[in-house]
XYZ file of C-alpha atoms in Angstrom:
694
model
C 0.586 0.132 0.039
C 1.550 3.039 -0.985
C 1.779 6.316 1.745
C -0.445 9.109 1.813
C 2.333 12.247 1.905
C 0.310 14.842 3.458
C 1.131 18.314 3.629
C -1.077 18.734 6.904
C -0.101 15.687 8.611
C 4.044 16.236 7.934
C 5.954 17.465 11.326
C 6.368 20.770 11.199
C 9.903 22.439 10.905
C 11.509 23.685 14.140
C 11.357 27.650 14.217
C 14.718 28.941 13.796
C 16.101 30.638 16.767
C 15.152 34.524 15.394
C 11.843 34.252 14.576
C 10.960 32.201 18.084
C 13.218 35.214 19.643
C 10.680 37.708 17.094
C 7.897 36.299 18.330
C 8.614 36.021 22.120
C 8.746 40.395 21.457
C 5.867 40.346 19.851
C 3.884 38.488 22.949
C 5.510 40.436 25.506
C 4.076 43.876 23.034
C 0.804 41.993 23.033
C 0.558 42.141 26.916
C 2.773 45.399 27.459
C -0.627 47.406 24.642
C -3.403 44.671 25.955
C -4.605 47.215 28.788
C -4.408 50.456 26.722
C -7.401 49.095 24.848
C -9.774 49.854 27.920
C -9.365 53.490 27.208
C -8.521 53.847 23.695
C -9.651 54.543 20.973
C -11.139 51.375 19.182
C -9.711 51.673 15.568
C -6.060 52.151 17.354
C -6.380 49.620 19.421
C -7.606 47.487 15.818
C -4.652 49.223 14.159
C -2.250 47.829 16.673
C -4.069 44.491 16.572
C -3.789 44.082 12.805
C 0.110 45.191 12.727
C 1.068 42.683 14.856
C -1.105 40.458 13.228
C 0.961 41.394 10.438
C 4.585 41.117 12.076
C 3.995 37.603 13.059
C 2.645 35.984 10.180
C 5.801 37.281 7.982
C 7.830 35.944 10.645
C 6.433 32.673 10.391
C 6.588 32.906 6.870
C 9.841 33.755 6.422
C 8.938 36.941 4.259
C 10.648 40.731 3.920
C 9.973 43.552 5.653
C 7.110 46.291 4.144
C 9.045 48.910 2.362
C 9.491 53.075 3.925
C 6.738 54.018 1.296
C 4.290 51.509 2.840
C 4.480 52.266 6.558
C 5.467 56.266 6.274
C 1.464 56.896 5.084
C 0.259 54.500 7.366
C 2.306 56.294 10.590
C 1.366 59.365 9.221
C -2.668 58.027 8.973
C -2.458 57.754 12.485
C -1.130 60.722 13.565
C -4.301 62.114 11.577
C -6.357 60.162 13.231
C -4.816 60.346 16.715
C -5.654 64.675 15.806
C -9.615 63.960 14.692
C -9.679 61.576 18.538
C -8.315 63.622 20.435
C -8.518 66.898 19.070
C -4.663 67.523 19.811
C -1.321 65.805 19.625
C -0.486 67.032 22.899
C -1.582 65.577 26.109
C -1.747 62.627 28.804
C -3.987 60.534 26.351
C -2.802 61.330 22.630
C 1.140 61.473 23.342
C -0.078 57.285 24.479
C -2.255 56.742 22.006
C 0.910 57.867 19.640
C 3.287 55.332 21.353
C 1.483 52.885 21.082
C 0.264 52.999 17.333
C 5.017 53.802 17.571
C 5.484 50.814 19.590
C 3.206 48.963 17.243
C 4.887 50.301 14.136
C 8.178 50.472 14.953
C 7.781 45.865 14.882
C 7.402 45.977 10.675
C 10.408 48.058 10.624
C 12.950 46.643 12.541
C 16.385 46.075 10.104
C 19.461 45.964 13.228
C 19.692 44.006 16.016
C 18.868 47.775 17.805
C 15.762 47.947 16.721
C 14.459 44.719 18.615
C 16.148 47.472 21.169
C 13.796 50.454 21.035
C 11.473 47.920 20.834
C 12.104 46.794 24.155
C 12.542 50.392 26.263
C 9.288 51.887 24.577
C 7.722 48.871 26.034
C 9.195 49.716 29.957
C 8.113 53.176 29.058
C 4.357 52.534 28.479
C 4.565 49.405 31.074
C 4.506 52.692 33.345
C 1.575 54.912 30.986
C -0.921 52.102 32.357
C -0.985 53.863 36.447
C -1.996 56.337 34.637
C -4.954 55.034 33.854
C -5.395 52.581 37.062
C -3.425 52.066 39.783
C -5.291 48.720 41.510
C -2.648 46.233 42.368
C -4.451 44.137 39.774
C -3.105 45.937 37.585
C 0.682 46.394 38.832
C 0.246 42.370 39.490
C -0.647 42.394 35.579
C 2.435 44.776 34.784
C 5.018 42.878 36.942
C 4.051 40.118 34.495
C 5.008 42.220 31.460
C 8.147 43.721 33.028
C 9.480 39.719 33.325
C 8.397 38.659 29.953
C 9.661 41.812 29.101
C 13.092 40.965 30.469
C 12.977 37.456 29.648
C 12.547 38.731 26.172
C 16.165 40.986 26.724
C 17.511 37.901 27.670
C 16.969 35.662 24.289
C 18.252 38.504 22.434
C 21.137 38.935 23.964
C 22.131 35.090 25.168
C 24.880 32.826 22.459
C 25.663 29.499 21.972
C 22.759 27.197 22.865
C 20.140 28.600 23.920
C 18.011 27.462 27.664
C 14.671 26.114 26.610
C 11.672 28.841 27.207
C 10.769 27.995 30.837
C 13.808 28.435 31.852
C 14.395 31.583 30.351
C 10.954 32.682 31.582
C 12.317 31.915 35.385
C 15.439 33.891 34.424
C 13.248 37.071 33.588
C 11.182 36.634 36.551
C 14.032 35.895 39.280
C 16.278 39.020 37.926
C 12.307 40.918 38.065
C 11.957 39.350 41.952
C 16.132 40.141 42.927
C 14.928 43.922 42.554
C 12.200 44.037 43.781
C 13.766 44.669 47.751
C 15.375 47.099 46.550
C 12.552 48.697 44.534
C 10.625 48.695 47.848
C 12.814 49.826 50.222
C 13.643 53.305 47.184
C 9.309 53.400 47.772
C 9.745 53.793 51.518
C 12.267 55.366 51.857
C 12.861 58.304 49.003
C 10.921 61.379 49.800
C 7.438 61.476 48.980
C 6.441 64.162 46.161
C 2.387 66.558 47.551
C 0.029 65.330 44.496
C -0.233 62.445 42.620
C 2.226 60.468 41.485
C 0.858 59.261 38.357
C -1.060 62.092 36.828
C -0.761 64.649 34.870
C -1.390 68.773 35.527
C -4.277 69.260 33.128
C -5.293 65.990 34.625
C -7.184 67.756 37.483
C -9.511 69.373 34.716
C -10.452 66.028 33.318
C -14.452 64.717 33.488
C -15.714 63.976 37.483
C -17.136 60.693 38.538
C -19.792 60.829 41.209
C -22.194 63.421 42.282
C -22.191 66.886 40.617
C -23.751 70.226 40.977
C -27.056 69.584 39.851
C -29.772 66.992 39.749
C -31.472 65.922 36.854
C -34.488 63.343 35.788
C -32.483 59.673 35.754
C -29.485 61.126 37.273
C -28.468 59.721 39.498
C -30.004 56.351 38.512
C -27.117 56.651 35.257
C -25.062 56.959 38.612
C -26.921 54.100 40.698
C -25.436 51.184 37.840
C -22.045 51.458 38.637
C -19.770 49.663 40.934
C -17.036 51.986 41.160
C -16.355 52.295 45.024
C -16.442 55.903 45.855
C -14.992 56.219 49.219
C -13.995 53.765 51.789
C -15.478 54.216 55.819
C -13.497 52.832 59.446
C -15.575 53.178 62.291
C -13.764 53.407 65.574
C -15.464 50.260 66.989
C -19.164 49.066 65.314
C -20.725 51.410 62.098
C -23.921 52.968 63.029
C -27.201 50.805 61.399
C -27.253 51.098 57.716
C -30.831 53.668 58.238
C -28.470 56.350 59.316
C -25.920 56.468 56.856
C -26.586 59.219 55.232
C -22.816 60.781 53.721
C -24.111 64.356 53.036
C -22.913 65.870 49.485
C -24.131 68.981 47.087
C -28.000 70.376 48.606
C -30.094 71.363 46.189
C -32.875 74.439 46.076
C -32.998 75.446 42.467
C -34.880 74.467 40.224
C -35.741 75.234 36.917
C -38.818 72.777 36.091
C -36.072 70.365 34.856
C -33.264 70.641 37.307
C -32.176 70.820 40.720
C -28.817 72.969 41.228
C -27.830 74.716 44.467
C -29.034 77.469 45.706
C -27.953 81.632 45.198
C -28.381 83.493 47.959
C -30.925 86.129 47.200
C -29.900 89.713 46.994
C -31.522 91.667 49.272
C -30.274 89.277 51.965
C -27.211 90.695 53.883
C -25.934 87.950 55.747
C -26.783 84.595 56.836
C -29.031 83.644 59.491
C -26.873 82.489 62.500
C -26.557 78.341 62.851
C -28.815 77.333 65.848
C -27.454 73.139 66.208
C -28.265 71.745 68.677
C -26.044 68.004 69.727
C -27.879 64.406 71.693
C -25.975 61.746 72.187
C -21.766 61.298 71.459
C -20.388 61.323 68.453
C -18.988 59.034 65.509
C -15.869 58.017 65.139
C -14.637 57.813 61.843
C -11.851 57.970 58.890
C -12.778 57.895 55.714
C -10.812 57.113 52.421
C -11.941 59.298 49.800
C -11.146 58.458 46.377
C -9.957 60.652 43.267
C -13.517 62.533 41.867
C -12.237 66.084 40.264
C -15.039 67.734 42.902
C -14.818 69.832 45.679
C -16.813 67.657 47.958
C -15.939 65.717 51.002
C -18.453 63.763 52.173
C -19.144 62.465 55.917
C -22.535 61.414 58.200
C -24.463 64.246 59.578
C -23.561 66.449 61.436
C -20.032 66.716 61.516
C -19.222 67.508 64.508
C -15.354 69.488 62.802
C -13.976 69.842 59.458
C -11.892 67.783 57.964
C -8.010 67.993 57.722
C -6.443 67.542 54.665
C -2.744 68.323 53.574
C -2.559 70.841 50.457
C -5.935 71.633 50.773
C -8.595 74.723 52.444
C -12.169 72.750 53.755
C -14.657 75.174 54.028
C -18.503 74.059 55.294
C -21.401 76.247 53.891
C -24.660 77.325 55.828
C -26.134 73.767 54.511
C -23.682 71.678 55.782
C -21.656 70.862 52.736
C -18.106 69.957 53.231
C -15.953 71.613 50.162
C -12.517 71.560 49.754
C -10.786 74.501 47.811
C -9.582 72.621 45.030
C -11.206 69.585 43.132
C -9.795 66.306 44.967
C -7.804 65.025 42.111
C -6.033 62.077 43.862
C -6.829 60.144 46.643
C -6.934 61.395 50.278
C -7.714 60.486 53.412
C -8.989 61.846 56.580
C -10.189 61.714 60.194
C -14.353 62.612 61.056
C -16.812 62.978 64.055
C -20.179 63.018 63.324
C -23.418 63.323 64.961
C -26.598 61.455 64.075
C -29.259 63.402 66.193
C -29.235 66.387 66.200
C -31.362 69.628 65.904
C -30.551 73.100 63.024
C -31.775 75.577 62.629
C -35.173 74.965 65.371
C -36.170 78.360 65.685
C -39.732 79.583 65.470
C -38.626 81.690 62.064
C -36.605 81.430 59.082
C -35.256 84.083 57.920
C -34.520 83.120 54.418
C -37.573 81.144 54.140
C -38.052 82.167 50.860
C -35.203 81.079 49.200
C -36.388 77.371 50.164
C -40.217 78.128 49.005
C -39.455 78.990 45.249
C -41.225 77.021 42.628
C -40.998 78.078 39.235
C -43.573 79.914 37.024
C -45.955 77.964 34.512
C -44.743 74.500 35.955
C -46.123 71.091 36.684
C -50.093 72.835 37.503
C -51.566 69.818 38.600
C -48.833 68.844 41.415
C -48.518 73.127 42.308
C -52.622 73.419 42.862
C -52.720 69.622 45.536
C -49.549 71.169 47.412
C -51.949 74.485 47.892
C -54.623 72.312 48.723
C -52.200 71.119 51.275
C -52.519 74.523 53.049
C -55.849 74.011 54.919
C -53.494 71.693 57.267
C -52.199 74.232 59.955
C -50.056 72.048 60.908
C -46.999 71.292 59.057
C -46.289 68.396 59.871
C -49.110 67.221 58.791
C -48.716 68.415 54.796
C -45.488 65.891 55.450
C -47.540 63.137 56.831
C -50.267 63.363 53.861
C -47.270 63.227 51.281
C -45.985 60.889 52.343
C -49.103 58.256 52.544
C -49.475 59.442 49.523
C -45.923 57.786 48.280
C -46.725 54.896 50.544
C -50.059 54.221 49.118
C -50.094 55.237 45.343
C -48.547 52.419 43.494
C -45.196 53.727 43.108
C -42.406 52.070 41.447
C -38.172 52.202 42.543
C -36.995 51.122 39.218
C -33.378 52.134 38.091
C -35.168 52.391 34.318
C -38.374 54.694 35.002
C -39.801 56.613 31.727
C -38.787 59.861 30.145
C -40.540 62.671 31.362
C -41.565 65.788 29.397
C -41.308 69.953 30.574
C -44.258 68.585 33.391
C -41.749 66.258 34.776
C -43.331 65.929 38.402
C -46.811 66.349 36.960
C -46.761 63.335 34.900
C -44.238 61.511 37.582
C -46.678 61.747 40.175
C -50.223 61.340 38.520
C -49.034 59.422 35.294
C -45.588 57.217 35.013
C -45.677 56.688 38.920
C -42.798 55.540 38.659
C -38.939 56.753 39.439
C -35.092 56.480 41.740
C -34.337 58.464 44.289
C -33.983 61.920 42.290
C -37.364 61.547 41.491
C -39.167 61.014 44.818
C -36.897 63.145 46.501
C -37.478 66.301 43.805
C -41.394 66.090 43.518
C -41.475 65.767 47.515
C -39.762 68.737 47.478
C -42.147 70.391 44.857
C -44.859 69.539 46.716
C -43.953 70.517 50.327
C -43.406 74.221 48.409
C -46.530 74.638 46.879
C -48.063 73.853 50.699
C -45.430 76.612 51.755
C -43.669 74.670 54.270
C -39.847 75.377 52.935
C -38.113 72.138 51.710
C -34.843 71.172 49.565
C -32.955 68.088 47.681
C -29.744 67.366 49.675
C -27.758 64.647 47.174
C -24.911 62.342 48.446
C -24.458 58.405 49.265
C -26.508 56.097 51.246
C -25.817 52.503 53.043
C -22.610 50.708 52.215
C -21.131 46.986 51.858
C -19.532 46.512 55.241
C -16.903 43.612 54.813
C -16.089 41.057 57.496
C -12.985 40.021 56.612
C -10.754 44.140 57.264
C -14.055 46.199 58.656
C -13.737 48.807 56.146
C -17.145 49.732 54.189
C -17.863 50.060 50.958
C -19.640 52.825 49.187
C -20.355 52.595 46.164
C -21.429 54.983 43.890
C -24.205 51.972 43.513
C -25.012 53.767 47.040
C -25.479 57.725 45.849
C -29.191 58.932 46.925
C -31.550 61.835 47.089
C -33.858 62.950 50.083
C -35.361 65.510 51.025
C -35.039 68.115 54.032
C -38.062 69.935 55.565
C -38.095 73.051 57.733
C -40.710 72.695 60.230
C -41.418 75.554 63.240
C -39.023 74.477 66.688
C -37.907 71.486 65.033
C -35.763 73.693 62.153
C -34.666 70.901 59.606
C -35.572 67.770 59.560
C -34.494 65.156 57.238
C -37.552 63.318 55.288
C -36.724 60.699 52.229
C -39.901 60.322 50.875
C -38.790 57.407 48.998
C -38.380 54.814 52.020
C -41.858 54.953 51.329
C -42.336 53.240 47.902
C -38.976 50.830 48.698
C -38.211 51.349 52.612
C -35.761 48.249 51.612
C -33.393 50.955 49.889
C -32.765 51.971 52.877
C -32.586 49.179 55.428
C -31.162 47.114 53.409
C -29.275 48.363 49.327
C -30.631 49.684 46.348
C -30.941 46.504 44.367
C -33.332 45.200 47.702
C -35.703 47.580 46.720
C -35.999 47.186 42.779
C -38.664 45.120 41.964
C -38.654 42.003 40.524
C -36.895 41.857 36.433
C -36.796 39.563 33.750
C -34.309 36.842 33.432
C -32.769 36.762 36.895
C -30.324 39.290 36.135
C -27.477 40.173 38.856
C -28.734 43.172 40.862
C -32.089 44.167 38.316
C -34.114 42.460 41.160
C -35.043 40.386 43.603
C -34.636 37.482 41.018
C -31.529 38.664 40.411
C -30.381 38.642 43.987
C -31.617 34.836 43.777
C -27.969 33.917 41.351
C -25.767 36.432 43.929
C -23.963 34.183 46.580
C -25.539 34.257 50.387
C -22.777 36.159 52.803
C -21.375 33.289 53.734
C -20.835 31.420 51.131
C -17.403 30.772 49.479
C -18.194 33.168 46.861
C -18.809 35.873 48.805
C -15.926 35.227 51.148
C -13.795 35.178 48.134
C -15.226 38.700 47.051
C -14.763 39.803 50.795
C -10.874 39.291 50.213
C -10.388 40.558 46.791
C -12.230 43.774 48.332
C -9.734 44.168 51.799
C -7.039 43.071 49.067
C -7.739 46.020 47.275
C -8.774 48.147 50.208
C -4.882 47.302 51.975
C -2.882 48.201 48.491
C -4.964 51.550 48.456
C -3.800 52.735 52.111
C -0.546 51.035 52.087
C 0.654 51.334 48.750
C -1.070 54.413 46.881
C -1.544 56.638 50.132
C 2.171 56.470 51.100
C 2.046 60.577 51.236
C 4.744 62.303 52.534
C 3.118 62.919 55.618
C 3.190 59.264 56.343
C 6.203 58.851 55.172
C 7.731 61.233 57.678
C 5.548 59.644 60.897
C 7.481 56.163 59.364
C 10.789 58.031 59.508
C 10.130 59.420 62.692
C 9.821 55.839 63.890
C 12.304 54.138 62.884
C 14.687 57.250 64.571
C 12.998 56.635 67.662
C 13.301 52.824 67.406
C 16.646 53.244 66.424
C 18.157 55.578 68.767
C 18.037 53.227 71.343
C 20.668 51.462 71.952
C 18.880 47.334 72.498
C 17.090 47.665 70.149
C 19.857 49.130 67.891
C 22.273 46.457 68.796
C 19.853 43.262 68.532
C 19.103 44.604 64.963
C 23.000 44.910 64.209
C 22.895 41.451 65.381
C 19.713 39.901 63.989
C 21.995 41.416 60.409
C 25.447 40.083 61.392
C 23.015 35.931 61.548
C 22.044 36.487 58.653
C 24.868 37.334 56.419
C 26.590 34.547 58.351
C 23.900 32.244 57.545
C 23.735 33.073 54.381
C 27.755 32.815 53.529
C 27.702 29.412 54.998
C 24.642 28.449 53.394
C 26.919 29.176 50.116
C 29.389 27.473 51.528
C 26.877 24.412 51.847
C 25.692 24.727 48.227
C 30.166 24.184 46.592
C 31.059 21.446 46.044
C 33.927 20.488 48.281
C 35.319 18.330 44.449
C 34.755 21.455 43.131
C 36.293 23.813 45.103
C 39.652 21.860 45.258
C 40.181 22.553 41.232
C 39.166 25.661 41.327
C 41.913 26.070 44.125
C 44.296 23.845 41.239
C 43.178 26.660 38.790
C 44.015 28.784 40.601
C 48.017 27.695 42.144
C 48.733 26.640 38.254
C 47.973 30.100 37.026
C 50.179 31.590 39.266
C 52.976 29.556 38.701
C 52.615 30.264 34.522
C 49.649 27.490 33.564
C 46.676 29.290 33.345
C 44.129 26.894 32.678
C 41.706 27.920 28.963
C 38.594 29.208 29.217
C 37.828 26.316 26.730
C 40.098 23.535 28.479
C 38.976 20.800 30.242
C 40.369 18.924 32.859
C 41.931 16.179 31.024
C 43.332 18.625 27.943
C 44.459 20.683 31.233
C 46.538 17.762 32.224
C 48.045 16.829 29.116
C 49.020 20.409 27.947
C 51.199 20.053 32.149
C 52.685 17.252 31.060
C 53.668 18.380 27.854
C 55.191 21.366 29.387
C 56.733 20.026 32.355
C 58.476 17.405 29.680
C 59.664 20.438 26.778
C 63.985 20.913 26.795
C 64.932 23.517 29.109
C 66.416 25.114 25.797
C 63.548 25.817 23.551
C 62.757 29.052 22.091
C 59.938 31.240 20.364
C 56.648 28.830 20.209
C 58.215 27.232 23.287
C 60.136 29.467 25.176
C 56.786 29.877 27.203
C 57.445 26.176 27.996
C 60.376 26.422 28.601
C 59.812 28.938 31.377
C 57.162 26.872 32.601
C 59.243 23.441 32.773
C 61.780 25.358 34.789
C 58.469 26.852 37.165
C 56.930 23.712 37.420
C 58.839 20.667 38.865
C 58.194 16.756 37.137
C 56.663 15.893 41.020
C 54.346 19.137 40.518
C 53.440 18.063 36.957
C 52.761 14.740 38.166
C 50.835 15.901 40.843
C 48.856 18.008 39.138
C 48.404 15.033 36.452
C 47.107 12.584 38.953
C 44.629 15.549 40.495
C 42.987 16.091 37.080
C 42.406 12.662 36.334
C 40.437 11.684 39.775
C 38.690 15.167 39.389
C 38.134 13.446 34.909
C 36.642 10.863 36.962
C 35.121 11.878 39.695
C 33.205 14.373 37.225
C 32.311 13.012 34.058
C 33.051 9.128 34.363
C 30.336 6.395 33.598
C 29.671 6.511 37.831
C 30.029 9.698 38.201
C 26.980 10.702 40.383
C 26.052 13.235 42.443
C 27.710 11.200 46.657
C 31.217 12.436 46.671
C 32.993 9.705 47.290
C 34.524 8.982 50.694
C 38.293 9.664 49.806
C 38.680 11.479 46.998
C 38.850 14.831 48.974
C 41.217 13.649 51.761
C 43.711 12.118 48.368
C 42.969 15.430 45.643
C 43.901 17.864 49.069
C 47.093 15.884 49.743
C 48.102 15.490 45.795
C 46.973 19.375 45.606
C 49.602 20.633 48.692
C 52.594 18.693 45.825
C 52.448 21.168 43.453
C 55.533 23.558 44.553
């Protein structure tokens, strides 16, 4: 039978050394460029992917590189595309995009060995640019893996002769990185820190902000509530308050144009604000807030703050509405200590001087809600008016949803009497409108409500999905009173979380309702424990690495100085270092083969006598050359002149001892019975032979 000769059944030819190294460089480049796809324009990622795939195809097929007549127009079009996408060629984002394109296109323009190292060094720089966008522990681990692969690639290009397997080269790169990590950690801890974020640029402070803004329109907070991004983390001294008391105060909104709520502007006739009248009950709650970068001026705290937080480099103020603001946008992660009263009274007086500011309504908007509010004025007690509206939300068939219907010009009327479906912003805005129409001063308060407690590290994580809006009404002798109309329609929102308050959703999608929660793990499940462990690890990274600022470094150095100045502690530290060095030296001695140590001593002694061993000379060839030198006549000249000198320097007895030493060493190291165990009589014999070499 004739054997089949199918091309696809043939064993492929092993790749050459150059092809292997080039493919390893492409893999390293892909790992470096992959994280940038999250923030680059899609066309940049597609162009880089196509370029690298083209380069890999050329390498595997052994084809030539494209000419400059092809590459130059592509590069020019790429730069034009960057300008069209960012409307500039300067700045962080366009600069990173151009650098990514440069690396990808450079892969098609490598004609010399130095071009390989240009790509590698550009990739090293691109690794750093990833920290412009994310500094989490996941990004750090991915960048370490990228560095290890780049180091392995660089070593592969520099190796000569026989090349070790890929696994060995990868371990060489990882080991080099591991050796550098202690020095990097020491430099991170002790190198002088600078104020402000390390991985940022001046124009980044004017970038888009995240989180709450100075205004609220229908659907704005519901869009924010679908984000799982962390807003801030809180660590309480002791047990945290109940979930229903966790109201994190932010911007207070009082001006309404019929569509959007904004912060109030004082009336022209008021010369100065009414003095704040505050009374507190009970002890304050002490806690520490770690606020994520938001590029806004808002600082969040529980109502009511006992004092203002201290932020290095920032001036913090408190408004008449109990809003805590910084004088500059918060563009980096900050941490501040707070103490707040959860039971207090604000402006509990008979009359409110600026009540008119909190009663204004737009003309000609929402006539049905305006008439309903004016009808409530028949009730003499303002507190009764508040309760009547809350009862309407509780019994009127209102639905709490993240996807409310779109509203028109009369948004309050449509929400109250037609759609009856909305998020917290709809409830708070409609309630304040009704209260103002009823003659009760009212305002909208935005911020966050609740949080998720991690049982592993005790931190309370407040996410953007916890964004909330509630209302405050002013009542005589009671002052400003918090009223949360959302709790009437969805009490689970305040008592538990947003997901608990959402109505049932189809297909059981997580985060969209009660059916979605069936797919979520229970707090005691393994998946929940993994979730808490990842959250605790990220929080620890943020607290001890990303938030290692000059103040914390100064405190650490002072503690180290105070500790080292104590003689017992200093003596213990020196003794510990000496013990470690001694243990390492002893360990290294134990690792050295005693036979190899004697062989090195013999080579060193023969080198001192004028007969050094060549780098490519084995023990058998070395012994033959020693014997030839010892037998050479003393009258030899020219090429043998060296031998005649050696004949006089190395006596025949010494040459014989050296030859016997090398013969025994060769049999031990390369003989058929060579093994890891050293024969008991070999070391004393070699020592005796070494002593005869004079």
